[in-house]
Amino acid sequence: MTDLKGALIGCGFFAVNQMHGWKDVKGADIVAICDRDPERLKIVGDQFGIERRYSDAAKMFADGGFDFVDIATTVNSHRALVEMAASHTVPVICQKPFAPTLADAKAMVAACSAAGVPLMIHENFRWQTPIQAVRKALDSGAIGTPFWARFSFRSAYDVFSGQPYLAEGKRFIIEDLGIHTLDIARFILGDVTSLSARTKRVNPKINGEDVATILLDHENGATSVVDVSYATLQSVEPFPETLIELDGTEGSIRLTQGYELQVTNAEGTTNTDVAPTLLSWASRPWHNIQESVYAIQQHWADSLESGKETSTSGADNLKTFALVEAAYESAATKATVDIGKLL
Ligand code: NAD
Ligand code: 89Y
């Protein structure tokens, strides 16, 4: 197949992973980059040998010459840039979090749908090797019908040194990290009908909440708990592992720290190492996330080529983003929030 040509907007901290990922993806290449910060534009342009460089996204779209755009900026610019892509009928990938509000996210889905262009949210955590392994084990029928789960991410890793903006916002862990954990809950147990949540801020140096506990009712009748913390110091730091406990009518699945998958049923227990691959450009402990960046970008290239909808399309991700909004609403009001009402 002919390589798809892509353009990337936002050459910051995380975009470097995306640029490495695109180098590995079969069927797509980045031909132009854009950042309003000239220093970041130069660093990424020089590192990845990209000649076409722009400080203004509108100018880059006007010049054209690419088949899709990959938006790797922080949340406040997402809506304007996605709508710009739609107005030029350019298929678009947008980093998480989708948008500042659910209303913005809905408008972005509507703009892309009206323009007839695919929109994928770069929701990469469900593409992590250990998470895919849990889904495969569940799909094999080994534990019967799932009725309960816990999706847990507890860490004291200093995310603020690489991403200082995370300390500044009124919202922190649910919007930044819990969004992934909520998406994993949907990926494993299906859509959610209602939730309730409690939050805390433990670290006095940041503005938003760094601990959240969320109770979810799934459409299939299962119950799950999503618990996330950046205030939890442990003997062995698990960042960035999501740990999973999943109980079914015929057995259970455990994804434990160190990337071990245990599947137990009447026949006994099998233990499998489901550690992610350390890609040539990756570094521990980020390699789990980095491999999933490559995986979701390969999925995008394959989906664009085949015309199939992506796993984390804008329409799909509205259902994850609604859980974020609902969790903040529930934490503020102490009420249970009906998800259908938000969508
Ligand atoms: P960053 O601040 O380091 O980089 C953002 C870059 O975008 C900056 O260089 C900035 O100058 C540029 N930019 C902003 N608005 C622009 C505009 N309108 N036009 C051109 N350039 C613009 O941020 P980051 O840490 O790289 O995070 C970017 C996004 O990636 C965030 O939404 C974050 O949540 C997400 N992220 C995702 C993962 C993941 O695993 N999916 C991990 C980390 C960060
Ligand atoms: O921004 C976050 C993300 O998406 O994954 C981990 C992270 O970098 C810090 O919480």
Short mmCIF file of N, CA, C and O and ligand atoms in Angstrom, two decimals, residues 9-15 34-37 40 55 57 72-75 77-78 81 95-97 122 124-125 162-163 165 176 180 286 289, ligand 1:
data_model
loop_
_atom_site.label_atom_id
_atom_site.label_comp_id
_atom_site.label_asym_id
_atom_site.label_seq_id
_atom_site.Cartn_x
_atom_site.Cartn_y
_atom_site.Cartn_z
N ILE A 9 0.65 18.11 14.94
CA ILE A 9 0.58 19.44 15.59
C ILE A 9 0.85 19.27 17.08
O ILE A 9 0.17 18.48 17.75
N GLY A 10 1.84 20.04 17.58
CA GLY A 10 2.20 19.96 19.00
C GLY A 10 3.42 19.07 19.16
O GLY A 10 3.30 17.84 19.13
N CYS A 11 4.60 19.68 19.32
CA CYS A 11 5.86 18.92 19.37
C CYS A 11 6.42 18.91 20.79
O CYS A 11 7.62 19.12 21.00
N GLY A 12 5.55 18.65 21.77
CA GLY A 12 5.98 18.73 23.17
C GLY A 12 6.48 17.41 23.73
O GLY A 12 6.95 16.53 23.00
N PHE A 13 6.34 17.28 25.05
CA PHE A 13 6.81 16.12 25.81
C PHE A 13 6.36 14.79 25.20
O PHE A 13 7.17 13.92 24.93
N PHE A 14 5.07 14.62 24.98
CA PHE A 14 4.58 13.30 24.57
C PHE A 14 4.70 13.06 23.07
O PHE A 14 4.81 11.91 22.63
N ALA A 15 4.72 14.14 22.29
CA ALA A 15 4.77 13.99 20.82
C ALA A 15 6.01 13.24 20.36
O ALA A 15 5.99 12.59 19.30
N CYS A 34 4.05 20.97 13.24
CA CYS A 34 3.66 22.33 13.60
C CYS A 34 3.76 22.50 15.11
O CYS A 34 3.35 21.61 15.86
N ASP A 35 4.34 23.59 15.55
CA ASP A 35 4.30 23.98 16.96
C ASP A 35 4.47 25.48 17.02
O ASP A 35 5.30 26.04 16.29
N ARG A 36 3.71 26.13 17.92
CA ARG A 36 3.86 27.58 17.99
C ARG A 36 5.11 27.96 18.78
O ARG A 36 5.51 29.12 18.78
N ASP A 37 5.75 26.97 19.42
CA ASP A 37 6.99 27.22 20.15
C ASP A 37 8.16 26.85 19.22
O ASP A 37 8.37 25.66 18.91
N ARG A 40 10.60 23.98 20.34
CA ARG A 40 10.09 22.59 20.24
C ARG A 40 10.03 22.16 18.77
O ARG A 40 10.31 21.00 18.44
N SER A 55 4.67 27.21 12.28
CA SER A 55 4.34 27.73 13.61
C SER A 55 2.83 27.96 13.71
O SER A 55 2.30 28.21 14.80
N ALA A 57 -0.94 26.38 12.58
CA ALA A 57 -1.65 25.22 12.03
C ALA A 57 -2.49 25.62 10.81
O ALA A 57 -2.59 24.84 9.85
N ALA A 72 -1.28 16.57 18.96
CA ALA A 72 -0.61 16.15 20.20
C ALA A 72 -0.43 17.34 21.14
O ALA A 72 0.51 17.40 21.93
N THR A 73 -1.35 18.30 21.04
CA THR A 73 -1.30 19.47 21.92
C THR A 73 -2.10 19.18 23.20
O THR A 73 -2.79 18.16 23.29
N THR A 74 -2.02 20.07 24.18
CA THR A 74 -2.82 19.91 25.40
C THR A 74 -4.28 20.32 25.13
O THR A 74 -4.60 20.92 24.10
N VAL A 75 -5.12 20.00 26.10
CA VAL A 75 -6.57 19.94 25.86
C VAL A 75 -7.23 21.23 25.32
O VAL A 75 -8.15 21.15 24.50
N SER A 77 -6.55 23.40 23.17
CA SER A 77 -6.51 23.68 21.72
C SER A 77 -7.23 22.60 20.91
O SER A 77 -7.37 22.75 19.68
N HIS A 78 -7.68 21.52 21.55
CA HIS A 78 -8.18 20.37 20.77
C HIS A 78 -9.38 20.71 19.88
O HIS A 78 -9.41 20.35 18.70
N LEU A 81 -8.52 22.88 16.77
CA LEU A 81 -7.68 22.17 15.79
C LEU A 81 -8.45 21.04 15.10
O LEU A 81 -8.30 20.84 13.88
N GLN A 95 -5.27 13.82 20.75
CA GLN A 95 -4.84 13.27 22.04
C GLN A 95 -5.97 13.36 23.06
O GLN A 95 -6.87 14.17 22.94
N LYS A 96 -5.89 12.51 24.08
CA LYS A 96 -6.75 12.65 25.25
C LYS A 96 -6.20 13.78 26.10
O LYS A 96 -5.02 14.09 25.93
N PRO A 97 -6.91 14.40 27.04
CA PRO A 97 -8.36 14.29 27.15
C PRO A 97 -9.01 14.96 25.94
O PRO A 97 -8.53 15.97 25.43
N HIS A 122 -6.67 9.56 20.73
CA HIS A 122 -5.46 8.79 21.03
C HIS A 122 -5.59 8.26 22.47
O HIS A 122 -4.93 8.75 23.38
N ASN A 124 -4.71 5.39 24.24
CA ASN A 124 -3.80 4.28 23.95
C ASN A 124 -3.76 3.20 25.02
O ASN A 124 -3.27 2.11 24.76
N PHE A 125 -4.26 3.47 26.26
CA PHE A 125 -4.02 2.50 27.33
C PHE A 125 -4.68 1.14 27.03
O PHE A 125 -4.15 0.12 27.42
N GLY A 162 7.92 16.15 34.05
CA GLY A 162 7.80 16.11 32.59
C GLY A 162 6.60 16.88 32.08
O GLY A 162 6.60 17.38 30.96
N GLN A 163 5.55 16.95 32.91
CA GLN A 163 4.29 17.59 32.49
C GLN A 163 3.86 18.60 33.57
O GLN A 163 2.89 18.35 34.30
N TYR A 165 2.21 21.24 33.64
CA TYR A 165 0.83 21.75 33.58
C TYR A 165 -0.13 20.89 34.41
O TYR A 165 -1.20 21.34 34.80
N ASP A 176 -6.69 13.45 33.65
CA ASP A 176 -5.41 13.11 33.01
C ASP A 176 -5.17 11.61 32.92
O ASP A 176 -4.79 11.10 31.85
N HIS A 180 -7.95 7.15 31.30
CA HIS A 180 -7.46 5.90 30.71
C HIS A 180 -8.05 4.70 31.46
O HIS A 180 -8.44 3.72 30.85
N TRP A 286 8.44 3.78 30.99
CA TRP A 286 7.43 4.28 30.05
C TRP A 286 7.14 3.29 28.90
O TRP A 286 6.23 3.51 28.10
N ILE A 289 3.57 2.26 28.00
CA ILE A 289 2.80 3.31 27.31
C ILE A 289 3.34 3.49 25.90
O ILE A 289 2.58 3.61 24.93
P1 NAD B 1 3.35 19.77 26.12
O1 NAD B 1 2.88 21.04 26.74
O2 NAD B 1 4.70 19.25 26.48
O3 NAD B 1 3.29 19.87 24.54
C1 NAD B 1 2.25 20.48 23.85
C2 NAD B 1 2.86 21.24 22.68
O4 NAD B 1 1.81 21.73 21.87
C3 NAD B 1 3.70 22.43 23.11
O5 NAD B 1 4.98 22.36 22.51
C4 NAD B 1 2.90 23.65 22.62
O6 NAD B 1 3.71 24.73 22.20
C5 NAD B 1 2.14 23.04 21.45
N1 NAD B 1 0.88 23.72 21.11
C6 NAD B 1 -0.16 24.00 21.95
N2 NAD B 1 -1.16 24.58 21.28
C7 NAD B 1 -0.76 24.67 19.98
C8 NAD B 1 -1.38 25.18 18.80
N3 NAD B 1 -2.61 25.70 18.81
N4 NAD B 1 -0.68 25.11 17.65
C9 NAD B 1 0.57 24.59 17.62
N5 NAD B 1 1.20 24.11 18.72
C10 NAD B 1 0.54 24.14 19.88
O7 NAD B 1 2.22 18.69 26.46
P2 NAD B 1 2.39 17.09 26.49
O8 NAD B 1 2.79 16.69 27.86
O9 NAD B 1 3.18 16.65 25.33
O10 NAD B 1 0.86 16.65 26.34
C11 NAD B 1 0.17 16.79 25.13
C12 NAD B 1 -1.10 15.95 25.21
O11 NAD B 1 -0.72 14.58 25.32
C13 NAD B 1 -1.97 16.25 26.43
O12 NAD B 1 -3.31 16.31 26.05
C14 NAD B 1 -1.70 15.08 27.39
O13 NAD B 1 -2.80 14.76 28.20
C15 NAD B 1 -1.42 13.98 26.40
N6 NAD B 1 -0.63 12.87 26.93
C16 NAD B 1 -1.05 11.64 26.61
C17 NAD B 1 -0.38 10.53 27.07
C18 NAD B 1 -0.89 9.17 26.69
O14 NAD B 1 -0.39 8.16 27.14
N7 NAD B 1 -1.89 9.11 25.82
C19 NAD B 1 0.74 10.68 27.91
C20 NAD B 1 1.17 11.98 28.19
C21 NAD B 1 0.48 13.08 27.69
#
